[in-house]
Tab-separated table of C-alpha atoms in Angstrom:
chain	number	residue	atom	x	y	z
V	18	MET	CA	-3.528	-16.106	22.965
V	19	ALA	CA	0.228	-16.024	22.495
V	20	SER	CA	1.857	-18.684	20.309
V	21	LYS	CA	3.919	-21.279	22.172
V	22	TYR	CA	6.712	-20.599	19.675
V	23	LEU	CA	6.929	-16.894	20.532
V	24	THR	CA	9.245	-17.038	23.509
V	25	GLY	CA	12.342	-15.194	24.690
V	26	VAL	CA	13.519	-11.725	23.731
V	27	GLY	CA	11.035	-9.928	21.508
V	28	SER	CA	8.086	-12.282	22.080
V	29	GLU	CA	5.835	-9.435	23.280
V	30	SER	CA	6.675	-7.320	20.227
V	31	LYS	CA	6.074	-10.229	17.846
V	32	GLN	CA	2.756	-10.990	19.519
V	33	LEU	CA	1.715	-7.365	18.953
V	34	ALA	CA	2.845	-7.708	15.327
V	35	THR	CA	0.490	-10.667	14.823
V	36	TRP	CA	-2.400	-8.556	16.149
V	37	TYR	CA	-1.595	-5.844	13.625
V	38	PHE	CA	-1.292	-8.390	10.782
V	39	THR	CA	-4.600	-10.044	11.717
V	40	PHE	CA	-6.521	-6.759	11.733
V	41	ALA	CA	-4.767	-5.740	8.501
V	42	ALA	CA	-5.922	-8.953	6.794
V	43	ILE	CA	-9.522	-8.303	7.898
V	44	LEU	CA	-9.375	-4.769	6.469
V	45	PHE	CA	-7.791	-6.146	3.277
V	46	GLY	CA	-10.863	-8.346	2.837
V	47	ALA	CA	-13.155	-5.366	3.543
V	48	GLN	CA	-11.298	-3.294	0.957
V	49	LEU	CA	-11.855	-5.953	-1.720
V	50	LEU	CA	-15.500	-6.545	-0.705
V	51	PHE	CA	-16.484	-2.874	-0.888
V	52	GLY	CA	-14.484	-2.524	-4.113
V	53	LEU	CA	-16.707	-5.258	-5.537
V	54	VAL	CA	-19.824	-3.417	-4.357
V	55	ALA	CA	-18.637	-0.214	-6.056
V	56	ALA	CA	-17.737	-2.111	-9.238
V	57	ILE	CA	-21.231	-3.682	-9.343
V	58	GLN	CA	-22.829	-0.255	-8.831
V	59	TYR	CA	-20.767	1.062	-11.768
V	60	VAL	CA	-22.407	-1.428	-14.154
V	61	MET	CA	-25.736	-1.747	-12.287
V	62	PRO	CA	-26.469	1.676	-10.707
V	63	GLY	CA	-29.591	0.359	-8.934
V	64	PHE	CA	-27.614	-2.145	-6.829
V	65	LEU	CA	-28.180	-1.395	-3.108
V	66	TYR	CA	-29.915	1.865	-4.096
V	67	GLY	CA	-31.077	3.669	-0.970
V	68	VAL	CA	-29.026	1.342	1.245
V	69	LEU	CA	-25.382	2.018	0.396
V	70	ASP	CA	-24.417	4.911	-1.848
V	71	PHE	CA	-21.648	4.430	-4.427
V	72	SER	CA	-19.673	7.272	-2.849
V	73	ILE	CA	-19.685	5.514	0.544
V	74	ALA	CA	-18.662	2.142	-0.928
V	75	ARG	CA	-15.824	3.947	-2.730
V	76	ILE	CA	-14.753	5.766	0.469
V	77	ILE	CA	-14.578	2.498	2.424
V	78	HIS	CA	-12.801	0.731	-0.465
V	79	ILE	CA	-10.053	3.372	-0.713
V	80	ASN	CA	-9.651	4.170	2.976
V	81	ALA	CA	-9.608	0.481	3.953
V	82	LEU	CA	-6.758	0.119	1.458
V	83	VAL	CA	-4.740	2.859	3.139
V	84	VAL	CA	-5.513	1.736	6.698
V	85	TRP	CA	-4.845	-2.000	6.238
V	86	MET	CA	-1.461	-1.152	4.784
V	87	VAL	CA	-0.663	1.143	7.724
V	88	PHE	CA	-1.648	-1.651	10.133
V	89	ALA	CA	0.530	-4.133	8.232
V	90	MET	CA	3.442	-1.648	8.226
V	91	PHE	CA	3.215	-1.193	12.006
V	92	GLY	CA	3.029	-4.986	12.354
V	93	SER	CA	6.111	-5.405	10.155
V	94	VAL	CA	8.127	-3.013	12.322
V	95	TYR	CA	7.044	-4.644	15.583
V	96	TRP	CA	8.007	-8.029	14.081
V	97	LEU	CA	11.496	-7.112	12.858
V	98	LEU	CA	12.471	-4.746	15.694
V	99	PRO	CA	13.609	-7.439	18.194
V	100	ASP	CA	15.519	-9.285	15.438
V	101	GLU	CA	17.379	-6.135	14.409
V	102	THR	CA	18.014	-4.563	17.812
V	103	GLY	CA	18.423	-7.730	19.903
V	104	ILE	CA	16.083	-6.459	22.634
V	105	GLU	CA	12.377	-6.376	23.436
V	106	THR	CA	10.552	-3.322	22.084
V	107	VAL	CA	10.698	-0.530	24.662
V	108	GLY	CA	7.253	0.569	25.885
V	109	ILE	CA	5.552	-2.500	24.417
V	110	LYS	CA	2.593	-2.272	26.842
V	111	ILE	CA	1.799	1.222	25.559
V	112	GLY	CA	2.139	-0.138	22.035
V	113	LYS	CA	-0.448	-2.818	22.791
V	114	LEU	CA	-2.829	-0.275	24.327
V	115	LEU	CA	-2.502	1.958	21.240
V	116	PHE	CA	-3.304	-1.017	18.994
V	117	TRP	CA	-6.680	-1.520	20.662
V	118	ILE	CA	-7.423	2.215	20.524
V	119	PHE	CA	-6.479	2.292	16.830
V	120	ALA	CA	-8.554	-0.792	15.970
V	121	ALA	CA	-11.590	0.452	17.926
V	122	ALA	CA	-11.400	3.843	16.192
V	123	ILE	CA	-11.350	2.215	12.750
V	124	VAL	CA	-14.408	0.099	13.609
V	125	VAL	CA	-16.316	3.192	14.776
V	126	VAL	CA	-15.378	5.155	11.634
V	127	VAL	CA	-16.552	2.317	9.348
V	128	LEU	CA	-19.837	1.943	11.265
V	129	VAL	CA	-20.461	5.692	10.888
V	130	TYR	CA	-19.752	5.429	7.153
V	131	LEU	CA	-22.231	2.543	6.853
V	132	PHE	CA	-25.099	3.709	9.060
V	133	ILE	CA	-24.924	7.532	8.990
V	134	GLN	CA	-23.122	8.099	5.667
V	135	VAL	CA	-23.856	11.844	5.229
V	136	GLY	CA	-24.352	14.851	7.511
V	137	PRO	CA	-25.093	18.586	7.446
V	138	ALA	CA	-22.777	20.960	5.575
V	139	ASP	CA	-21.037	22.235	8.696
V	140	ALA	CA	-18.207	21.398	11.097
V	141	THR	CA	-20.214	18.564	12.676
V	142	THR	CA	-19.773	16.440	9.569
V	143	ILE	CA	-16.060	17.227	9.341
V	144	TRP	CA	-15.458	16.270	12.950
V	145	PHE	CA	-17.717	13.226	13.300
V	146	ILE	CA	-18.623	11.751	9.861
V	147	THR	CA	-16.142	12.548	7.100
V	148	GLU	CA	-13.729	15.303	6.113
V	149	GLY	CA	-14.660	14.741	2.478
V	150	ARG	CA	-11.081	14.890	1.219
V	151	GLU	CA	-10.441	12.137	-1.296
V	152	TYR	CA	-8.324	9.227	0.027
V	153	ILE	CA	-8.164	10.700	3.558
V	154	GLU	CA	-11.866	10.993	4.377
V	155	ALA	CA	-11.567	10.016	8.064
V	156	PRO	CA	-13.394	12.458	10.395
V	157	ARG	CA	-11.272	14.964	12.296
V	158	TRP	CA	-11.407	13.118	15.653
V	159	ALA	CA	-10.049	9.991	13.946
V	160	ASP	CA	-7.340	12.066	12.269
V	161	TRP	CA	-6.034	13.182	15.647
V	162	GLY	CA	-6.332	9.641	16.951
V	163	ILE	CA	-4.157	8.409	14.077
V	164	VAL	CA	-1.568	11.069	14.937
V	165	VAL	CA	-1.491	9.985	18.602
V	166	VAL	CA	-1.134	6.295	17.666
V	167	ALA	CA	1.573	7.119	15.100
V	168	LEU	CA	3.522	9.132	17.685
V	169	GLY	CA	3.310	6.240	20.146
V	170	PHE	CA	4.516	3.881	17.435
V	171	VAL	CA	7.416	6.196	16.562
V	172	GLY	CA	8.226	6.398	20.296
V	173	ASN	CA	8.430	2.592	20.517
V	174	LEU	CA	10.681	2.505	17.463
V	175	PHE	CA	13.040	5.294	18.603
V	176	LEU	CA	13.412	4.166	22.210
V	177	THR	CA	14.158	0.624	21.062
V	178	GLY	CA	16.483	1.727	18.265
V	179	MET	CA	18.526	3.940	20.606
V	180	LYS	CA	18.757	1.294	23.368
V	181	GLY	CA	19.495	-1.759	21.214
V	182	GLU	CA	21.796	-2.460	18.277
V	183	GLN	CA	21.483	0.165	15.554
V	184	THR	CA	21.529	-1.603	12.206
V	185	GLY	CA	21.168	0.221	8.903
V	186	ILE	CA	17.608	-1.089	8.534
V	187	VAL	CA	16.534	0.290	11.915
V	188	THR	CA	18.291	3.618	11.299
V	189	VAL	CA	16.480	4.071	7.980
V	190	LEU	CA	13.163	3.140	9.564
V	191	MET	CA	13.700	5.638	12.410
V	192	ALA	CA	14.295	8.486	9.947
V	193	ASP	CA	11.502	7.377	7.634
V	194	MET	CA	8.873	7.033	10.351
V	195	ILE	CA	9.406	10.638	11.494
V	196	ALA	CA	8.432	11.756	7.985
V	197	PHE	CA	5.680	9.129	7.964
V	198	ALA	CA	4.052	10.614	11.071
V	199	GLY	CA	4.789	14.270	10.234
V	200	LEU	CA	3.594	14.397	6.627
V	201	TYR	CA	0.132	13.142	7.571
V	202	LEU	CA	-0.379	16.501	9.335
V	203	ALA	CA	-0.307	18.277	5.941
V	204	GLY	CA	-3.739	16.832	5.165
V	205	MET	CA	-5.383	17.959	8.405
V	206	PHE	CA	-6.095	21.614	7.732
V	207	PHE	CA	-8.124	23.583	5.200
V	208	THR	CA	-7.501	26.860	3.388
V	209	ASP	CA	-9.999	29.019	1.486
V	210	ASN	CA	-7.820	28.952	-1.641
V	211	ILE	CA	-8.455	25.683	-3.492
V	212	SER	CA	-5.001	25.725	-5.146
V	213	VAL	CA	-3.242	26.159	-1.800
V	214	ASP	CA	-5.482	23.523	-0.277
V	215	GLN	CA	-4.696	21.051	-3.063
V	216	TYR	CA	-0.983	21.913	-2.780
V	217	TRP	CA	-0.854	20.643	0.809
V	218	TRP	CA	-3.264	17.757	0.178
V	219	TRP	CA	-0.865	16.418	-2.455
V	220	TRP	CA	1.858	16.343	0.167
V	221	VAL	CA	-0.078	13.581	1.929
V	222	ILE	CA	-0.923	11.697	-1.248
V	223	HIS	CA	2.489	11.979	-2.847
V	224	LEU	CA	5.164	12.552	-0.198
V	225	TRP	CA	3.480	10.454	2.482
V	226	VAL	CA	2.709	7.514	0.197
V	227	GLU	CA	5.234	7.685	-2.626
V	228	ALA	CA	8.264	8.775	-0.582
V	229	THR	CA	7.980	7.515	3.004
V	230	TRP	CA	6.146	4.311	2.056
V	231	GLU	CA	8.669	3.514	-0.690
V	232	VAL	CA	11.585	3.922	1.716
V	233	PHE	CA	9.731	1.708	4.172
V	234	VAL	CA	9.400	-0.953	1.450
V	235	GLY	CA	13.158	-0.774	0.846
V	236	ALA	CA	13.836	-1.440	4.545
V	237	ILE	CA	11.369	-4.325	4.643
V	238	ALA	CA	12.858	-5.821	1.466
V	239	ALA	CA	16.316	-5.701	3.047
V	240	TYR	CA	15.073	-7.435	6.229
V	241	GLY	CA	13.153	-10.021	4.209
V	242	LEU	CA	16.133	-10.943	2.036
V	243	ILE	CA	18.331	-11.441	5.091
V	244	THR	CA	15.624	-13.506	6.796
V	245	MET	CA	14.530	-15.669	3.846
V	246	ILE	CA	17.718	-16.356	1.886
V	247	GLY	CA	20.486	-15.247	4.229
V	248	ALA	CA	21.545	-12.332	2.022
V	249	HIS	CA	24.680	-10.501	3.207
V	250	ARG	CA	23.674	-7.538	5.378
V	251	LYS	CA	26.334	-5.204	3.941
V	252	VAL	CA	25.054	-5.792	0.410
V	253	VAL	CA	21.350	-5.233	1.081
V	254	GLU	CA	21.970	-2.236	3.344
V	255	MET	CA	24.215	-0.648	0.705
V	256	TRP	CA	21.363	-0.920	-1.804
V	257	LEU	CA	18.945	0.329	0.829
V	258	TRP	CA	20.896	3.572	1.329
V	259	ILE	CA	21.144	4.103	-2.454
V	260	GLU	CA	17.409	3.572	-2.770
V	261	VAL	CA	16.759	6.000	0.085
V	262	ALA	CA	18.805	8.729	-1.610
V	263	MET	CA	17.170	8.216	-4.998
V	264	LEU	CA	13.631	7.832	-3.692
V	265	PHE	CA	13.743	10.977	-1.576
V	266	GLY	CA	15.164	12.932	-4.533
V	267	SER	CA	12.748	11.705	-7.168
V	268	GLY	CA	9.878	11.367	-4.718
V	269	ILE	CA	10.063	14.914	-3.327
V	270	LEU	CA	10.645	16.785	-6.588
V	271	GLY	CA	8.566	14.303	-8.582
V	272	LEU	CA	5.686	15.688	-6.527
V	273	GLY	CA	5.611	18.425	-9.152
V	274	HIS	CA	3.698	16.236	-11.604
V	275	HIS	CA	0.627	16.746	-9.407
V	276	TYR	CA	1.027	20.536	-9.631
V	277	PHE	CA	0.357	20.870	-13.359
V	278	TRP	CA	-3.309	21.817	-13.116
V	279	ILE	CA	-3.855	23.480	-9.736
V	280	GLY	CA	-2.524	26.973	-10.414
V	281	THR	CA	1.075	26.581	-9.224
V	282	PRO	CA	3.973	28.315	-11.085
V	283	GLU	CA	4.807	26.882	-14.509
V	284	TYR	CA	8.343	25.820	-13.493
V	285	TRP	CA	6.707	22.832	-11.823
V	286	TRP	CA	6.003	21.492	-15.337
V	287	GLU	CA	9.699	20.876	-16.031
V	288	ILE	CA	10.622	19.885	-12.468
V	289	GLY	CA	7.694	17.512	-12.106
V	290	ALA	CA	8.152	15.951	-15.554
V	291	LEU	CA	11.927	15.385	-15.119
V	292	PHE	CA	11.926	13.951	-11.610
V	293	SER	CA	8.763	11.918	-12.126
V	294	ALA	CA	10.540	10.253	-15.040
V	295	LEU	CA	13.389	9.331	-12.641
V	296	GLU	CA	11.057	7.647	-10.141
V	297	PRO	CA	11.191	4.190	-11.816
V	298	LEU	CA	15.013	4.067	-11.536
V	299	PRO	CA	15.275	3.096	-7.841
V	300	LEU	CA	12.463	0.633	-8.412
V	301	VAL	CA	14.501	-0.991	-11.180
V	302	ALA	CA	17.477	-1.111	-8.794
V	303	MET	CA	15.304	-2.784	-6.197
V	304	PHE	CA	14.217	-5.402	-8.752
V	305	ILE	CA	17.788	-6.168	-9.816
V	306	HIS	CA	18.880	-6.273	-6.204
V	307	VAL	CA	16.292	-8.957	-5.284
V	308	LEU	CA	17.165	-11.274	-8.165
V	309	TYR	CA	20.912	-10.709	-7.722
V	310	ASP	CA	20.859	-11.681	-4.054
V	311	TRP	CA	18.714	-14.737	-4.701
V	312	GLY	CA	20.851	-15.969	-7.613
V	313	LYS	CA	24.122	-15.338	-5.755
V	314	THR	CA	23.066	-17.194	-2.616
V	315	GLN	CA	21.509	-20.106	-4.525
V	316	GLY	CA	24.560	-20.337	-6.793
V	317	GLY	CA	26.863	-20.466	-3.769
V	318	GLU	CA	24.963	-23.454	-2.361
V	319	GLU	CA	25.023	-25.307	-5.687
V	320	ALA	CA	28.760	-24.630	-6.064
V	321	ARG	CA	29.272	-26.372	-2.727
V	322	GLY	CA	27.300	-29.369	-4.021
V	323	ASN	CA	24.186	-28.668	-1.956
V	324	ASN	CA	21.145	-29.351	-4.127
V	325	VAL	CA	18.754	-27.487	-1.838
V	326	SER	CA	16.805	-24.286	-2.082
V	327	VAL	CA	18.227	-21.449	0.017
V	328	ILE	CA	14.734	-20.020	0.463
V	329	ASN	CA	13.258	-20.914	3.857
V	330	ASN	CA	9.849	-19.350	3.150
V	331	LYS	CA	8.716	-19.807	-0.451
V	332	PRO	CA	5.267	-18.147	-0.155
V	333	ALA	CA	6.838	-15.023	1.373
V	334	PHE	CA	9.651	-14.979	-1.183
V	335	THR	CA	7.105	-15.253	-4.016
V	336	TRP	CA	5.316	-12.152	-2.732
V	337	PHE	CA	8.636	-10.286	-2.304
V	338	VAL	CA	9.623	-11.042	-5.924
V	339	LEU	CA	6.168	-9.918	-7.046
V	340	ASN	CA	6.832	-6.685	-5.187
V	341	ALA	CA	9.917	-6.056	-7.313
V	342	PHE	CA	7.982	-6.668	-10.558
V	343	GLY	CA	4.794	-4.966	-9.397
V	344	ASN	CA	6.588	-1.916	-8.031
V	345	PHE	CA	8.365	-1.374	-11.328
V	346	LEU	CA	5.269	-1.976	-13.486
V	347	GLY	CA	2.580	-0.335	-11.348
V	348	ALA	CA	4.380	2.647	-9.852
V	349	GLY	CA	7.015	2.968	-12.587
V	350	ILE	CA	5.644	2.066	-16.011
V	351	TRP	CA	1.922	2.741	-15.431
V	352	GLY	CA	2.830	5.940	-13.594
V	353	PHE	CA	5.162	7.127	-16.323
V	354	PHE	CA	2.443	6.497	-18.931
V	355	HIS	CA	0.722	9.705	-17.915
V	356	THR	CA	3.197	11.660	-15.826
V	357	LEU	CA	4.413	14.080	-18.528
V	358	PRO	CA	2.254	17.231	-18.675
V	359	GLN	CA	1.718	16.913	-22.427
V	360	VAL	CA	0.116	13.488	-21.810
V	361	ASN	CA	-1.428	14.283	-18.440
V	362	LEU	CA	-3.429	17.097	-20.060
V	363	TYR	CA	-5.595	14.361	-21.621
V	364	THR	CA	-5.378	11.551	-19.063
V	365	HIS	CA	-5.848	13.499	-15.810
V	366	GLY	CA	-8.933	12.281	-13.941
V	367	THR	CA	-9.684	9.396	-16.317
V	368	GLN	CA	-9.624	5.669	-15.614
V	369	PHE	CA	-5.911	5.751	-16.492
V	370	THR	CA	-5.439	7.074	-12.965
V	371	SER	CA	-7.448	4.171	-11.510
V	372	ALA	CA	-5.419	1.667	-13.552
V	373	HIS	CA	-2.172	3.178	-12.222
V	374	GLY	CA	-3.537	3.288	-8.671
V	375	HIS	CA	-4.679	-0.348	-8.640
V	376	LEU	CA	-1.411	-1.784	-9.964
V	377	ALA	CA	0.859	0.625	-8.064
V	378	PHE	CA	-0.653	0.076	-4.607
V	379	PHE	CA	-0.807	-3.673	-5.173
V	380	GLY	CA	2.649	-3.997	-6.703
V	381	ALA	CA	4.537	-1.543	-4.523
V	382	TYR	CA	2.955	-2.199	-1.126
V	383	ALA	CA	0.339	-4.988	-0.865
V	384	THR	CA	2.683	-7.680	-2.183
V	385	ILE	CA	5.518	-7.115	0.267
V	386	LEU	CA	3.141	-6.676	3.219
V	387	VAL	CA	1.483	-10.034	2.424
V	388	GLY	CA	5.020	-11.447	2.282
V	389	MET	CA	5.665	-10.075	5.792
V	390	MET	CA	2.454	-11.778	6.977
V	391	TYR	CA	3.869	-15.098	5.748
V	392	ILE	CA	7.153	-14.423	7.591
V	393	ALA	CA	5.166	-13.768	10.778
V	394	VAL	CA	3.071	-16.926	10.266
V	395	GLN	CA	6.290	-18.929	9.848
V	396	GLY	CA	7.735	-17.578	13.106
V	397	THR	CA	4.478	-17.838	15.034
V	398	ASN	CA	4.109	-21.536	14.148
V	399	GLY	CA	7.754	-22.534	14.631
V	400	ILE	CA	8.260	-23.550	10.984
V	401	LYS	CA	11.839	-24.042	9.773
V	402	ILE	CA	11.139	-24.469	6.039
V	403	MET	CA	7.826	-23.095	4.764
V	404	LYS	CA	6.725	-24.501	1.407
V	405	ASN	CA	4.120	-23.507	-1.135
V	406	THR	CA	0.724	-25.137	-0.696
V	407	LYS	CA	-2.164	-25.496	-3.138
V	408	ALA	CA	-3.952	-22.683	-1.326
V	409	SER	CA	-0.918	-20.361	-1.458
V	410	ILE	CA	-0.446	-21.058	-5.193
V	411	TRP	CA	-4.134	-20.472	-5.930
V	412	ALA	CA	-4.054	-17.310	-3.808
V	413	VAL	CA	-1.114	-15.695	-5.529
V	414	SER	CA	-2.267	-16.805	-9.006
V	415	LEU	CA	-5.824	-15.508	-8.646
V	416	ILE	CA	-4.926	-12.266	-6.885
V	417	VAL	CA	-2.213	-11.374	-9.409
V	418	SER	CA	-4.414	-12.342	-12.378
V	419	GLY	CA	-7.321	-10.361	-10.953
V	420	VAL	CA	-5.335	-7.194	-10.268
V	421	VAL	CA	-3.575	-7.301	-13.653
V	422	GLY	CA	-6.940	-7.946	-15.332
V	423	MET	CA	-8.498	-4.944	-13.556
V	424	THR	CA	-5.521	-2.806	-14.570
V	425	VAL	CA	-5.856	-3.748	-18.253
V	426	ALA	CA	-9.639	-3.185	-18.190
V	427	LEU	CA	-9.278	0.236	-16.550
V	428	THR	CA	-6.507	1.194	-18.983
V	429	ILE	CA	-8.840	0.413	-21.913
V	430	ALA	CA	-11.627	2.416	-20.256
V	431	GLY	CA	-9.190	5.300	-19.755
V	432	TYR	CA	-8.133	5.156	-23.391
V	433	VAL	CA	-11.791	5.506	-24.458
V	434	GLN	CA	-12.205	8.524	-22.176
V	435	VAL	CA	-9.057	10.154	-23.551
V	436	LEU	CA	-10.071	9.537	-27.171
V	437	VAL	CA	-13.770	10.428	-26.925
V	438	SER	CA	-14.203	12.695	-23.905
V	439	ARG	CA	-10.955	14.668	-24.212
V	440	ALA	CA	-9.505	14.509	-27.769
V	441	GLN	CA	-12.727	14.388	-29.824
V	442	MET	CA	-15.192	16.237	-27.567
V	443	GLY	CA	-12.772	18.699	-25.946
V	444	ALA	CA	-13.432	17.812	-22.295
V	445	THR	CA	-17.011	19.054	-22.435
V	446	TRP	CA	-19.904	17.904	-20.277
V	447	ALA	CA	-21.446	16.123	-23.290
V	448	GLY	CA	-18.069	14.538	-24.059
V	449	TYR	CA	-17.898	13.072	-20.559
V	450	PHE	CA	-21.197	11.243	-20.995
V	451	ASP	CA	-20.401	10.160	-24.567
V	452	GLY	CA	-17.186	8.587	-23.308
V	453	GLN	CA	-18.987	6.863	-20.428
V	454	SER	CA	-21.671	5.350	-22.668
V	455	GLY	CA	-19.327	3.916	-25.324
V	456	MET	CA	-19.271	0.149	-25.904
V	457	TRP	CA	-15.553	-0.218	-25.145
V	458	PHE	CA	-15.899	1.711	-21.903
V	459	SER	CA	-18.918	-0.320	-20.774
V	460	GLN	CA	-17.296	-3.639	-21.597
V	461	ALA	CA	-14.089	-2.572	-19.847
V	462	MET	CA	-16.051	-1.852	-16.667
V	463	ASP	CA	-17.744	-5.274	-16.951
V	464	TRP	CA	-14.309	-6.900	-17.141
V	465	ARG	CA	-13.118	-4.804	-14.194
V	466	LEU	CA	-15.960	-6.353	-12.158
V	467	ILE	CA	-15.164	-9.903	-13.326
V	468	MET	CA	-11.484	-9.454	-12.462
V	469	GLY	CA	-12.522	-8.045	-9.088
V	470	VAL	CA	-14.381	-11.288	-8.370
V	471	VAL	CA	-11.234	-13.230	-9.358
V	472	THR	CA	-9.176	-11.097	-6.952
V	473	PHE	CA	-11.611	-11.621	-4.070
V	474	THR	CA	-11.617	-15.388	-4.701
V	475	GLY	CA	-7.826	-15.313	-4.460
V	476	PHE	CA	-8.095	-13.483	-1.142
V	477	ILE	CA	-10.281	-16.307	0.236
V	478	PHE	CA	-7.528	-18.796	-0.652
V	479	LEU	CA	-4.951	-16.477	0.942
V	480	ALA	CA	-6.944	-16.259	4.184
V	481	LYS	CA	-7.400	-20.042	4.210
V	482	ASP	CA	-3.674	-20.607	3.720
V	483	LEU	CA	-2.646	-18.163	6.451
V	484	LEU	CA	-5.177	-19.616	8.912
V	485	THR	CA	-4.320	-23.302	8.285
V	486	THR	CA	-0.512	-23.038	8.065
V	487	GLY	CA	-0.036	-24.056	11.700
V	488	LYS	CA	-1.698	-27.446	11.114
V	489	ASN	CA	-0.358	-28.119	7.610
V	490	PRO	CA	2.128	-31.078	7.702
V	491	VAL	CA	3.794	-30.041	4.413
V	492	HIS	CA	6.005	-27.532	6.220
V	493	GLU	CA	9.269	-28.624	7.913
V	494	ARG	CA	9.613	-27.916	11.626
C-alpha cells in the first residue's frame, strides 16, 4: 500500500524504492542469520550435519550480502531520481514489473540452495543449481535474469536522466550504472585455462564491486549531504567528480593486486602494488568532505545565532558518517594491510581476507545503504526532523561493535595462520591443519561467533526502529 505522504511528482518511483529497501532489509537479515549458522558450524562441525552443509550456508551468507546491497542500490536510485531530475521516473511500470521478477528469482534461487543444494557434475548444475564460482554462485538462468533486470533499471535511469534535469549526481550515476551492468558479464563465461578464467572473474569481484560500487557510494553521499544538512551542491559535486577520477584510476589499475598469484605477467606486481596503495586516498577525501560539510553548515547556523542542529535525519547521518570511517578503515587500512605482494605472499587465502571483507563491505557499502533506508523512512512517513531513538542507538551500537569485533577476531585468526601455516610450516598441508587447531585460532573463531550474535541482535533493533518510525511521537512532523 502506498504511503499517504508519497504524493505528487516522483511518488511512483519512491514507492518502488520502498519495495526495494524492504526486500533488501529482509535479505540483510538472511545474510546475518546464515553467517551465524556458518560461524556455529566452524566451531561445532556437527551443527545441522546432514541438513545444511557449511558450504551452502556460506554461499547464502555471501550471496545474500551481494544481492541485498544491489537491491538497496536500486532502491536508492529510484528514491533520489525524482528529487534530482524533477520528474517521475520514465518507464516506472516496467521498473515495478522487473522488481517482482527480480525478487521472485532470488526466492527461487535460495530455495534451490536450501532444498537441493548439490547436483551432478554437468551443465544441469551450472544452469539450475549453482555455477560454483565464489561470490557469484547464482545459477546461469538467474545470471541472465539479473542482466535483464539491470538493463531495465539502467533504461529507467537513462530515460529519466535525459528527459529531466541533468545534475552532476545523475550524470555520474548514468555513467557508473553502464559499467555496473556491463562488468557483471565478465563473470558469466568459463575458459579452460584457470589463469584466464580467474583473470576475468576478478573483473567482477574487483572492478564491479570496488570501482562501480565505490563511485555509486560517492553519488549517494553527495545526495545524502544535500538532503540531510543542506550542503551546497557545487561543493559536494566537485568532490564527487574528484572521487570519480581517483577511484576509477586506482580501482582499475589496483585490480593488479589480485593478479599476483594466477600466472599473469610480473609487471602486475608493481602496477597492482602501487595503485592498490593509492586506493585509500579518495576514501580519505570522502571522509574529510563529510565532516567539512557538516561543520561548515552547522557553524553557519551558530554564527547566525541559531542554536539548532542542521541535521534533519540524525539516524541516517550517523550511518553516513560511519560510512566515511568504515570505508577508510575497512577498504583502505585493512585492505592495505595485505595488498603488497611481499605481504600477500603470506596472507593470501587466510582469515586476513575475511577480516578485510567483513569490515570493507560493512564500512564502504552497508552503512550508507542503511542510511538511505532511513532517508526513505523519513520521506515515507512525512517526518520533518527525524531524531535518534533508543532502538536506533542500540542498533548502530551493537551492529558496529559486532562487526568490529568480528574483524579483530578474524585478524587474530589470520595472524595465527600466517605465523604457523605459512611462515613456520611453509604452506604445507600439515601446516594448514596445525594453524587451524591452534588455541589462538580456535578462540578467535569463538569470538567471531559471539560478535556475530551481537551483530544480529543489533539488526533486530534496526528492524524494530525502521518498522515503528511511523508511529513514534519523538519525531517532528
